[in-house]
């Protein structure tokens, strides 16, 4: 089915996309908006991805906001429930009147598969930041992590990370951080709801301890986290305070753990892992994150790929599918 822009302007609804790591939600939405109805004549997603990576590098170097060329359109698009650039998984898109439904996905239930690196903390609470603390892991074991988890279930107080999109005095926190500016007031903890946290896997090779079984990431995600920015360079030594953690994020012998988290809206998994590290008398940083569900929509079963966004017949089918899934649980 080849639809025109006029046809697309009459299309309404929501659908789920499999967001890959390495691109922002805004960047993925931009690809949809620029290429909607173009089909095989559109820019390839891989080319768009490369452009977004170049834009990101420019933003990081100049410490300015990302600015993309304006695209005039009579089609309204949006997304609900932001994922970090390096996070992956289910992202709900809305088109035209469907954008009115997106608020439900900002506050609705979500599930995540997250990996934490034990013994190190960063300013961003993930592998993208500079190291702020190196901590001993000798007294930490799987049982200690299990015992600490219940304090992070239920209605809890959580302090958002400095690298977040929360606004303070009309400016997003990450803008203060990128610009090297002091935050005008303290970041206050917020009440959030976490319905369940399960420790799936823990391994500390130095201590000879391994419990559970690691859930393997989808191949394309695993390949991304094993190469490029996250590639292990077989470096000697350990992370250094004040230096980037990235070169050590995939150090094979470093103690790691994997969590399955079910939560409401507004929860920062990075903060949860950071706080869990403190709770066990050490430190921890998130090194990978996959959203496995958003509302009733699940990864793979209910998502389309970024490459599908330029084909309106696939988008129409995805809208119908999402509507059927939502209706089935109401």
PDB file of N, CA and C in Angstrom, residues 183-256:
ATOM      1  N   UNK A 183      23.994  23.419  39.147  1.00  0.00           N
ATOM      2  CA  UNK A 183      22.537  23.322  39.252  1.00  0.00           C
ATOM      3  C   UNK A 183      22.071  24.334  40.290  1.00  0.00           C
ATOM      4  N   UNK A 184      21.046  25.156  39.954  1.00  0.00           N
ATOM      5  CA  UNK A 184      20.641  26.243  40.867  1.00  0.00           C
ATOM      6  C   UNK A 184      20.090  25.757  42.205  1.00  0.00           C
ATOM      7  N   UNK A 185      19.426  24.600  42.218  1.00  0.00           N
ATOM      8  CA  UNK A 185      18.900  24.039  43.459  1.00  0.00           C
ATOM      9  C   UNK A 185      19.153  22.532  43.477  1.00  0.00           C
ATOM     10  N   UNK A 186      19.039  21.951  44.630  1.00  0.00           N
ATOM     11  CA  UNK A 186      19.279  20.521  44.779  1.00  0.00           C
ATOM     12  C   UNK A 186      18.232  19.708  44.005  1.00  0.00           C
ATOM     13  N   UNK A 187      18.674  18.601  43.407  1.00  0.00           N
ATOM     14  CA  UNK A 187      17.734  17.688  42.745  1.00  0.00           C
ATOM     15  C   UNK A 187      17.014  16.904  43.829  1.00  0.00           C
ATOM     16  N   UNK A 188      15.721  17.097  43.940  1.00  0.00           N
ATOM     17  CA  UNK A 188      14.968  16.463  45.023  1.00  0.00           C
ATOM     18  C   UNK A 188      14.509  15.059  44.639  1.00  0.00           C
ATOM     19  N   UNK A 189      14.529  14.133  45.600  1.00  0.00           N
ATOM     20  CA  UNK A 189      13.988  12.789  45.334  1.00  0.00           C
ATOM     21  C   UNK A 189      12.506  12.873  45.003  1.00  0.00           C
ATOM     22  N   UNK A 190      12.051  11.938  44.176  1.00  0.00           N
ATOM     23  CA  UNK A 190      10.645  11.896  43.783  1.00  0.00           C
ATOM     24  C   UNK A 190      10.060  10.542  44.154  1.00  0.00           C
ATOM     25  N   UNK A 191       8.772  10.528  44.398  1.00  0.00           N
ATOM     26  CA  UNK A 191       8.088   9.274  44.707  1.00  0.00           C
ATOM     27  C   UNK A 191       7.778   8.530  43.406  1.00  0.00           C
ATOM     28  N   UNK A 192       8.250   7.294  43.297  1.00  0.00           N
ATOM     29  CA  UNK A 192       7.986   6.455  42.131  1.00  0.00           C
ATOM     30  C   UNK A 192       7.569   5.070  42.614  1.00  0.00           C
ATOM     31  N   UNK A 193       6.984   4.303  41.718  1.00  0.00           N
ATOM     32  CA  UNK A 193       6.501   2.977  42.082  1.00  0.00           C
ATOM     33  C   UNK A 193       7.220   1.899  41.287  1.00  0.00           C
ATOM     34  N   UNK A 194       7.803   0.951  42.016  1.00  0.00           N
ATOM     35  CA  UNK A 194       8.452  -0.209  41.417  1.00  0.00           C
ATOM     36  C   UNK A 194       7.697  -1.445  41.902  1.00  0.00           C
ATOM     37  N   UNK A 195       7.080  -2.177  40.987  1.00  0.00           N
ATOM     38  CA  UNK A 195       6.246  -3.307  41.399  1.00  0.00           C
ATOM     39  C   UNK A 195       7.050  -4.573  41.656  1.00  0.00           C
ATOM     40  N   UNK A 196       8.191  -4.735  40.984  1.00  0.00           N
ATOM     41  CA  UNK A 196       8.974  -5.950  41.215  1.00  0.00           C
ATOM     42  C   UNK A 196      10.397  -5.768  40.674  1.00  0.00           C
ATOM     43  N   UNK A 197      11.344  -6.366  41.355  1.00  0.00           N
ATOM     44  CA  UNK A 197      12.739  -6.429  40.897  1.00  0.00           C
ATOM     45  C   UNK A 197      13.239  -7.845  41.145  1.00  0.00           C
ATOM     46  N   UNK A 198      13.734  -8.477  40.128  1.00  0.00           N
ATOM     47  CA  UNK A 198      14.280  -9.831  40.258  1.00  0.00           C
ATOM     48  C   UNK A 198      15.756  -9.830  39.851  1.00  0.00           C
ATOM     49  N   UNK A 199      16.574 -10.468  40.667  1.00  0.00           N
ATOM     50  CA  UNK A 199      17.968 -10.683  40.313  1.00  0.00           C
ATOM     51  C   UNK A 199      18.036 -11.949  39.458  1.00  0.00           C
ATOM     52  N   UNK A 200      18.342 -11.778  38.184  1.00  0.00           N
ATOM     53  CA  UNK A 200      18.394 -12.916  37.265  1.00  0.00           C
ATOM     54  C   UNK A 200      19.766 -13.580  37.256  1.00  0.00           C
ATOM     55  N   UNK A 201      20.801 -12.764  37.485  1.00  0.00           N
ATOM     56  CA  UNK A 201      22.162 -13.272  37.265  1.00  0.00           C
ATOM     57  C   UNK A 201      23.157 -12.404  38.024  1.00  0.00           C
ATOM     58  N   UNK A 202      24.143 -13.054  38.599  1.00  0.00           N
ATOM     59  CA  UNK A 202      25.248 -12.342  39.249  1.00  0.00           C
ATOM     60  C   UNK A 202      26.506 -13.165  39.068  1.00  0.00           C
ATOM     61  N   UNK A 203      27.604 -12.485  38.698  1.00  0.00           N
ATOM     62  CA  UNK A 203      28.863 -13.194  38.557  1.00  0.00           C
ATOM     63  C   UNK A 203      30.012 -12.298  39.004  1.00  0.00           C
ATOM     64  N   UNK A 204      30.860 -12.880  39.851  1.00  0.00           N
ATOM     65  CA  UNK A 204      32.095 -12.239  40.271  1.00  0.00           C
ATOM     66  C   UNK A 204      33.197 -13.276  40.105  1.00  0.00           C
ATOM     67  N   UNK A 205      33.899 -13.188  38.974  1.00  0.00           N
ATOM     68  CA  UNK A 205      34.913 -14.196  38.664  1.00  0.00           C
ATOM     69  C   UNK A 205      36.022 -14.226  39.707  1.00  0.00           C
ATOM     70  N   UNK A 206      36.401 -13.062  40.222  1.00  0.00           N
ATOM     71  CA  UNK A 206      37.483 -13.012  41.204  1.00  0.00           C
ATOM     72  C   UNK A 206      37.122 -13.778  42.471  1.00  0.00           C
ATOM     73  N   UNK A 207      35.835 -13.747  42.836  1.00  0.00           N
ATOM     74  CA  UNK A 207      35.379 -14.449  44.037  1.00  0.00           C
ATOM     75  C   UNK A 207      34.913 -15.868  43.734  1.00  0.00           C
ATOM     76  N   UNK A 208      34.886 -16.216  42.438  1.00  0.00           N
ATOM     77  CA  UNK A 208      34.457 -17.555  42.060  1.00  0.00           C
ATOM     78  C   UNK A 208      32.978 -17.797  42.294  1.00  0.00           C
ATOM     79  N   UNK A 209      32.160 -16.738  42.206  1.00  0.00           N
ATOM     80  CA  UNK A 209      30.721 -16.883  42.462  1.00  0.00           C
ATOM     81  C   UNK A 209      29.916 -16.585  41.200  1.00  0.00           C
ATOM     82  N   UNK A 210      28.944 -17.416  40.958  1.00  0.00           N
ATOM     83  CA  UNK A 210      28.027 -17.214  39.835  1.00  0.00           C
ATOM     84  C   UNK A 210      26.677 -17.796  40.216  1.00  0.00           C
ATOM     85  N   UNK A 211      25.636 -16.981  40.135  1.00  0.00           N
ATOM     86  CA  UNK A 211      24.295 -17.463  40.419  1.00  0.00           C
ATOM     87  C   UNK A 211      23.362 -17.063  39.287  1.00  0.00           C
ATOM     88  N   UNK A 212      22.337 -17.870  39.068  1.00  0.00           N
ATOM     89  CA  UNK A 212      21.355 -17.573  38.041  1.00  0.00           C
ATOM     90  C   UNK A 212      21.894 -17.791  36.645  1.00  0.00           C
ATOM     91  N   UNK A 213      21.115 -17.357  35.690  1.00  0.00           N
ATOM     92  CA  UNK A 213      21.484 -17.479  34.279  1.00  0.00           C
ATOM     93  C   UNK A 213      21.214 -16.158  33.576  1.00  0.00           C
ATOM     94  N   UNK A 214      22.211 -15.675  32.874  1.00  0.00           N
ATOM     95  CA  UNK A 214      22.078 -14.396  32.172  1.00  0.00           C
ATOM     96  C   UNK A 214      21.144 -14.523  30.981  1.00  0.00           C
ATOM     97  N   UNK A 215      20.188 -13.596  30.889  1.00  0.00           N
ATOM     98  CA  UNK A 215      19.308 -13.534  29.724  1.00  0.00           C
ATOM     99  C   UNK A 215      20.078 -12.851  28.604  1.00  0.00           C
ATOM    100  N   UNK A 216      20.222 -13.546  27.492  1.00  0.00           N
ATOM    101  CA  UNK A 216      20.989 -12.994  26.380  1.00  0.00           C
ATOM    102  C   UNK A 216      20.172 -11.931  25.652  1.00  0.00           C
ATOM    103  N   UNK A 217      20.819 -10.833  25.317  1.00  0.00           N
ATOM    104  CA  UNK A 217      20.158  -9.763  24.573  1.00  0.00           C
ATOM    105  C   UNK A 217      19.946 -10.183  23.125  1.00  0.00           C
ATOM    106  N   UNK A 218      18.958  -9.585  22.438  1.00  0.00           N
ATOM    107  CA  UNK A 218      18.829  -9.830  21.002  1.00  0.00           C
ATOM    108  C   UNK A 218      20.159  -9.589  20.295  1.00  0.00           C
ATOM    109  N   UNK A 219      20.420 -10.342  19.248  1.00  0.00           N
ATOM    110  CA  UNK A 219      21.730 -10.328  18.595  1.00  0.00           C
ATOM    111  C   UNK A 219      22.182  -8.928  18.201  1.00  0.00           C
ATOM    112  N   UNK A 220      21.277  -8.124  17.631  1.00  0.00           N
ATOM    113  CA  UNK A 220      21.695  -6.785  17.182  1.00  0.00           C
ATOM    114  C   UNK A 220      22.054  -5.893  18.370  1.00  0.00           C
ATOM    115  N   UNK A 221      21.336  -6.046  19.495  1.00  0.00           N
ATOM    116  CA  UNK A 221      21.682  -5.276  20.687  1.00  0.00           C
ATOM    117  C   UNK A 221      23.038  -5.730  21.225  1.00  0.00           C
ATOM    118  N   UNK A 222      23.203  -7.063  21.340  1.00  0.00           N
ATOM    119  CA  UNK A 222      24.451  -7.621  21.880  1.00  0.00           C
ATOM    120  C   UNK A 222      25.642  -7.182  21.041  1.00  0.00           C
ATOM    121  N   UNK A 223      25.472  -7.172  19.728  1.00  0.00           N
ATOM    122  CA  UNK A 223      26.562  -6.749  18.829  1.00  0.00           C
ATOM    123  C   UNK A 223      26.903  -5.281  19.072  1.00  0.00           C
ATOM    124  N   UNK A 224      25.876  -4.453  19.266  1.00  0.00           N
ATOM    125  CA  UNK A 224      26.122  -3.030  19.486  1.00  0.00           C
ATOM    126  C   UNK A 224      26.902  -2.816  20.781  1.00  0.00           C
ATOM    127  N   UNK A 225      26.460  -3.468  21.862  1.00  0.00           N
ATOM    128  CA  UNK A 225      27.109  -3.277  23.147  1.00  0.00           C
ATOM    129  C   UNK A 225      28.505  -3.899  23.202  1.00  0.00           C
ATOM    130  N   UNK A 226      28.801  -4.809  22.272  1.00  0.00           N
ATOM    131  CA  UNK A 226      30.125  -5.459  22.262  1.00  0.00           C
ATOM    132  C   UNK A 226      31.115  -4.752  21.347  1.00  0.00           C
ATOM    133  N   UNK A 227      30.641  -3.777  20.574  1.00  0.00           N
ATOM    134  CA  UNK A 227      31.508  -3.092  19.609  1.00  0.00           C
ATOM    135  C   UNK A 227      31.353  -1.585  19.751  1.00  0.00           C
ATOM    136  N   UNK A 228      32.039  -0.858  18.885  1.00  0.00           N
ATOM    137  CA  UNK A 228      31.894   0.601  18.862  1.00  0.00           C
ATOM    138  C   UNK A 228      32.269   1.239  20.187  1.00  0.00           C
ATOM    139  N   UNK A 229      31.387   2.078  20.707  1.00  0.00           N
ATOM    140  CA  UNK A 229      31.646   2.830  21.937  1.00  0.00           C
ATOM    141  C   UNK A 229      31.913   1.916  23.128  1.00  0.00           C
ATOM    142  N   UNK A 230      31.309   0.735  23.117  1.00  0.00           N
ATOM    143  CA  UNK A 230      31.399  -0.145  24.281  1.00  0.00           C
ATOM    144  C   UNK A 230      32.429  -1.267  24.107  1.00  0.00           C
ATOM    145  N   UNK A 231      33.136  -1.278  23.010  1.00  0.00           N
ATOM    146  CA  UNK A 231      34.023  -2.414  22.731  1.00  0.00           C
ATOM    147  C   UNK A 231      35.145  -2.513  23.769  1.00  0.00           C
ATOM    148  N   UNK A 232      35.368  -3.734  24.253  1.00  0.00           N
ATOM    149  CA  UNK A 232      36.435  -3.982  25.222  1.00  0.00           C
ATOM    150  C   UNK A 232      37.771  -3.972  24.500  1.00  0.00           C
ATOM    151  N   UNK A 233      38.666  -3.114  24.955  1.00  0.00           N
ATOM    152  CA  UNK A 233      39.950  -2.929  24.278  1.00  0.00           C
ATOM    153  C   UNK A 233      41.078  -3.727  24.928  1.00  0.00           C
ATOM    154  N   UNK A 234      40.726  -4.634  25.831  1.00  0.00           N
ATOM    155  CA  UNK A 234      41.727  -5.446  26.516  1.00  0.00           C
ATOM    156  C   UNK A 234      42.758  -4.569  27.221  1.00  0.00           C
ATOM    157  N   UNK A 235      42.219  -3.553  27.909  1.00  0.00           N
ATOM    158  CA  UNK A 235      43.080  -2.585  28.573  1.00  0.00           C
ATOM    159  C   UNK A 235      43.620  -3.138  29.890  1.00  0.00           C
ATOM    160  N   UNK A 236      44.809  -2.752  30.221  1.00  0.00           N
ATOM    161  CA  UNK A 236      45.374  -3.102  31.518  1.00  0.00           C
ATOM    162  C   UNK A 236      44.844  -2.127  32.567  1.00  0.00           C
ATOM    163  N   UNK A 237      44.880  -2.534  33.815  1.00  0.00           N
ATOM    164  CA  UNK A 237      44.483  -1.642  34.885  1.00  0.00           C
ATOM    165  C   UNK A 237      42.985  -1.618  35.121  1.00  0.00           C
ATOM    166  N   UNK A 238      42.525  -0.560  35.762  1.00  0.00           N
ATOM    167  CA  UNK A 238      41.126  -0.408  36.150  1.00  0.00           C
ATOM    168  C   UNK A 238      40.638   0.985  35.767  1.00  0.00           C
ATOM    169  N   UNK A 239      39.328   1.217  35.851  1.00  0.00           N
ATOM    170  CA  UNK A 239      38.825   2.574  35.590  1.00  0.00           C
ATOM    171  C   UNK A 239      39.476   3.590  36.530  1.00  0.00           C
ATOM    172  N   UNK A 240      39.510   4.832  36.083  1.00  0.00           N
ATOM    173  CA  UNK A 240      40.165   5.901  36.845  1.00  0.00           C
ATOM    174  C   UNK A 240      39.131   6.974  37.170  1.00  0.00           C
ATOM    175  N   UNK A 241      39.097   7.402  38.412  1.00  0.00           N
ATOM    176  CA  UNK A 241      38.172   8.463  38.810  1.00  0.00           C
ATOM    177  C   UNK A 241      38.438   9.713  37.976  1.00  0.00           C
ATOM    178  N   UNK A 242      37.357  10.294  37.441  1.00  0.00           N
ATOM    179  CA  UNK A 242      37.480  11.482  36.606  1.00  0.00           C
ATOM    180  C   UNK A 242      37.619  11.183  35.130  1.00  0.00           C
ATOM    181  N   UNK A 243      37.795   9.893  34.778  1.00  0.00           N
ATOM    182  CA  UNK A 243      37.937   9.488  33.385  1.00  0.00           C
ATOM    183  C   UNK A 243      36.700   8.703  32.930  1.00  0.00           C
ATOM    184  N   UNK A 244      36.433   8.620  31.609  1.00  0.00           N
ATOM    185  CA  UNK A 244      35.263   7.891  31.120  1.00  0.00           C
ATOM    186  C   UNK A 244      35.296   6.402  31.501  1.00  0.00           C
ATOM    187  N   UNK A 245      34.122   5.865  31.800  1.00  0.00           N
ATOM    188  CA  UNK A 245      34.013   4.437  32.117  1.00  0.00           C
ATOM    189  C   UNK A 245      33.940   3.582  30.856  1.00  0.00           C
ATOM    190  N   UNK A 246      33.513   4.177  29.738  1.00  0.00           N
ATOM    191  CA  UNK A 246      33.230   3.415  28.517  1.00  0.00           C
ATOM    192  C   UNK A 246      34.279   2.351  28.159  1.00  0.00           C
ATOM    193  N   UNK A 247      35.576   2.652  28.193  1.00  0.00           N
ATOM    194  CA  UNK A 247      36.550   1.635  27.791  1.00  0.00           C
ATOM    195  C   UNK A 247      36.533   0.381  28.670  1.00  0.00           C
ATOM    196  N   UNK A 248      35.927   0.497  29.866  1.00  0.00           N
ATOM    197  CA  UNK A 248      35.915  -0.627  30.799  1.00  0.00           C
ATOM    198  C   UNK A 248      34.518  -1.225  30.984  1.00  0.00           C
ATOM    199  N   UNK A 249      33.531  -0.692  30.256  1.00  0.00           N
ATOM    200  CA  UNK A 249      32.147  -1.122  30.465  1.00  0.00           C
ATOM    201  C   UNK A 249      31.951  -2.608  30.200  1.00  0.00           C
ATOM    202  N   UNK A 250      32.724  -3.164  29.273  1.00  0.00           N
ATOM    203  CA  UNK A 250      32.579  -4.576  28.927  1.00  0.00           C
ATOM    204  C   UNK A 250      33.766  -5.413  29.379  1.00  0.00           C
ATOM    205  N   UNK A 251      34.473  -4.952  30.394  1.00  0.00           N
ATOM    206  CA  UNK A 251      35.582  -5.737  30.922  1.00  0.00           C
ATOM    207  C   UNK A 251      35.049  -7.108  31.359  1.00  0.00           C
ATOM    208  N   UNK A 252      35.508  -8.197  30.743  1.00  0.00           N
ATOM    209  CA  UNK A 252      34.883  -9.509  30.954  1.00  0.00           C
ATOM    210  C   UNK A 252      34.971 -10.054  32.372  1.00  0.00           C
ATOM    211  N   UNK A 253      35.995  -9.659  33.133  1.00  0.00           N
ATOM    212  CA  UNK A 253      36.151 -10.204  34.483  1.00  0.00           C
ATOM    213  C   UNK A 253      35.513  -9.334  35.564  1.00  0.00           C
ATOM    214  N   UNK A 254      34.977  -8.186  35.191  1.00  0.00           N
ATOM    215  CA  UNK A 254      34.365  -7.290  36.180  1.00  0.00           C
ATOM    216  C   UNK A 254      33.086  -7.909  36.732  1.00  0.00           C
ATOM    217  N   UNK A 255      32.816  -7.761  38.029  1.00  0.00           N
ATOM    218  CA  UNK A 255      31.570  -8.307  38.589  1.00  0.00           C
ATOM    219  C   UNK A 255      30.348  -7.590  38.024  1.00  0.00           C
ATOM    220  N   UNK A 256      29.385  -8.376  37.576  1.00  0.00           N
ATOM    221  CA  UNK A 256      28.179  -7.827  36.947  1.00  0.00           C
ATOM    222  C   UNK A 256      26.940  -8.522  37.496  1.00  0.00           C
TER     223      UNK A 256
END
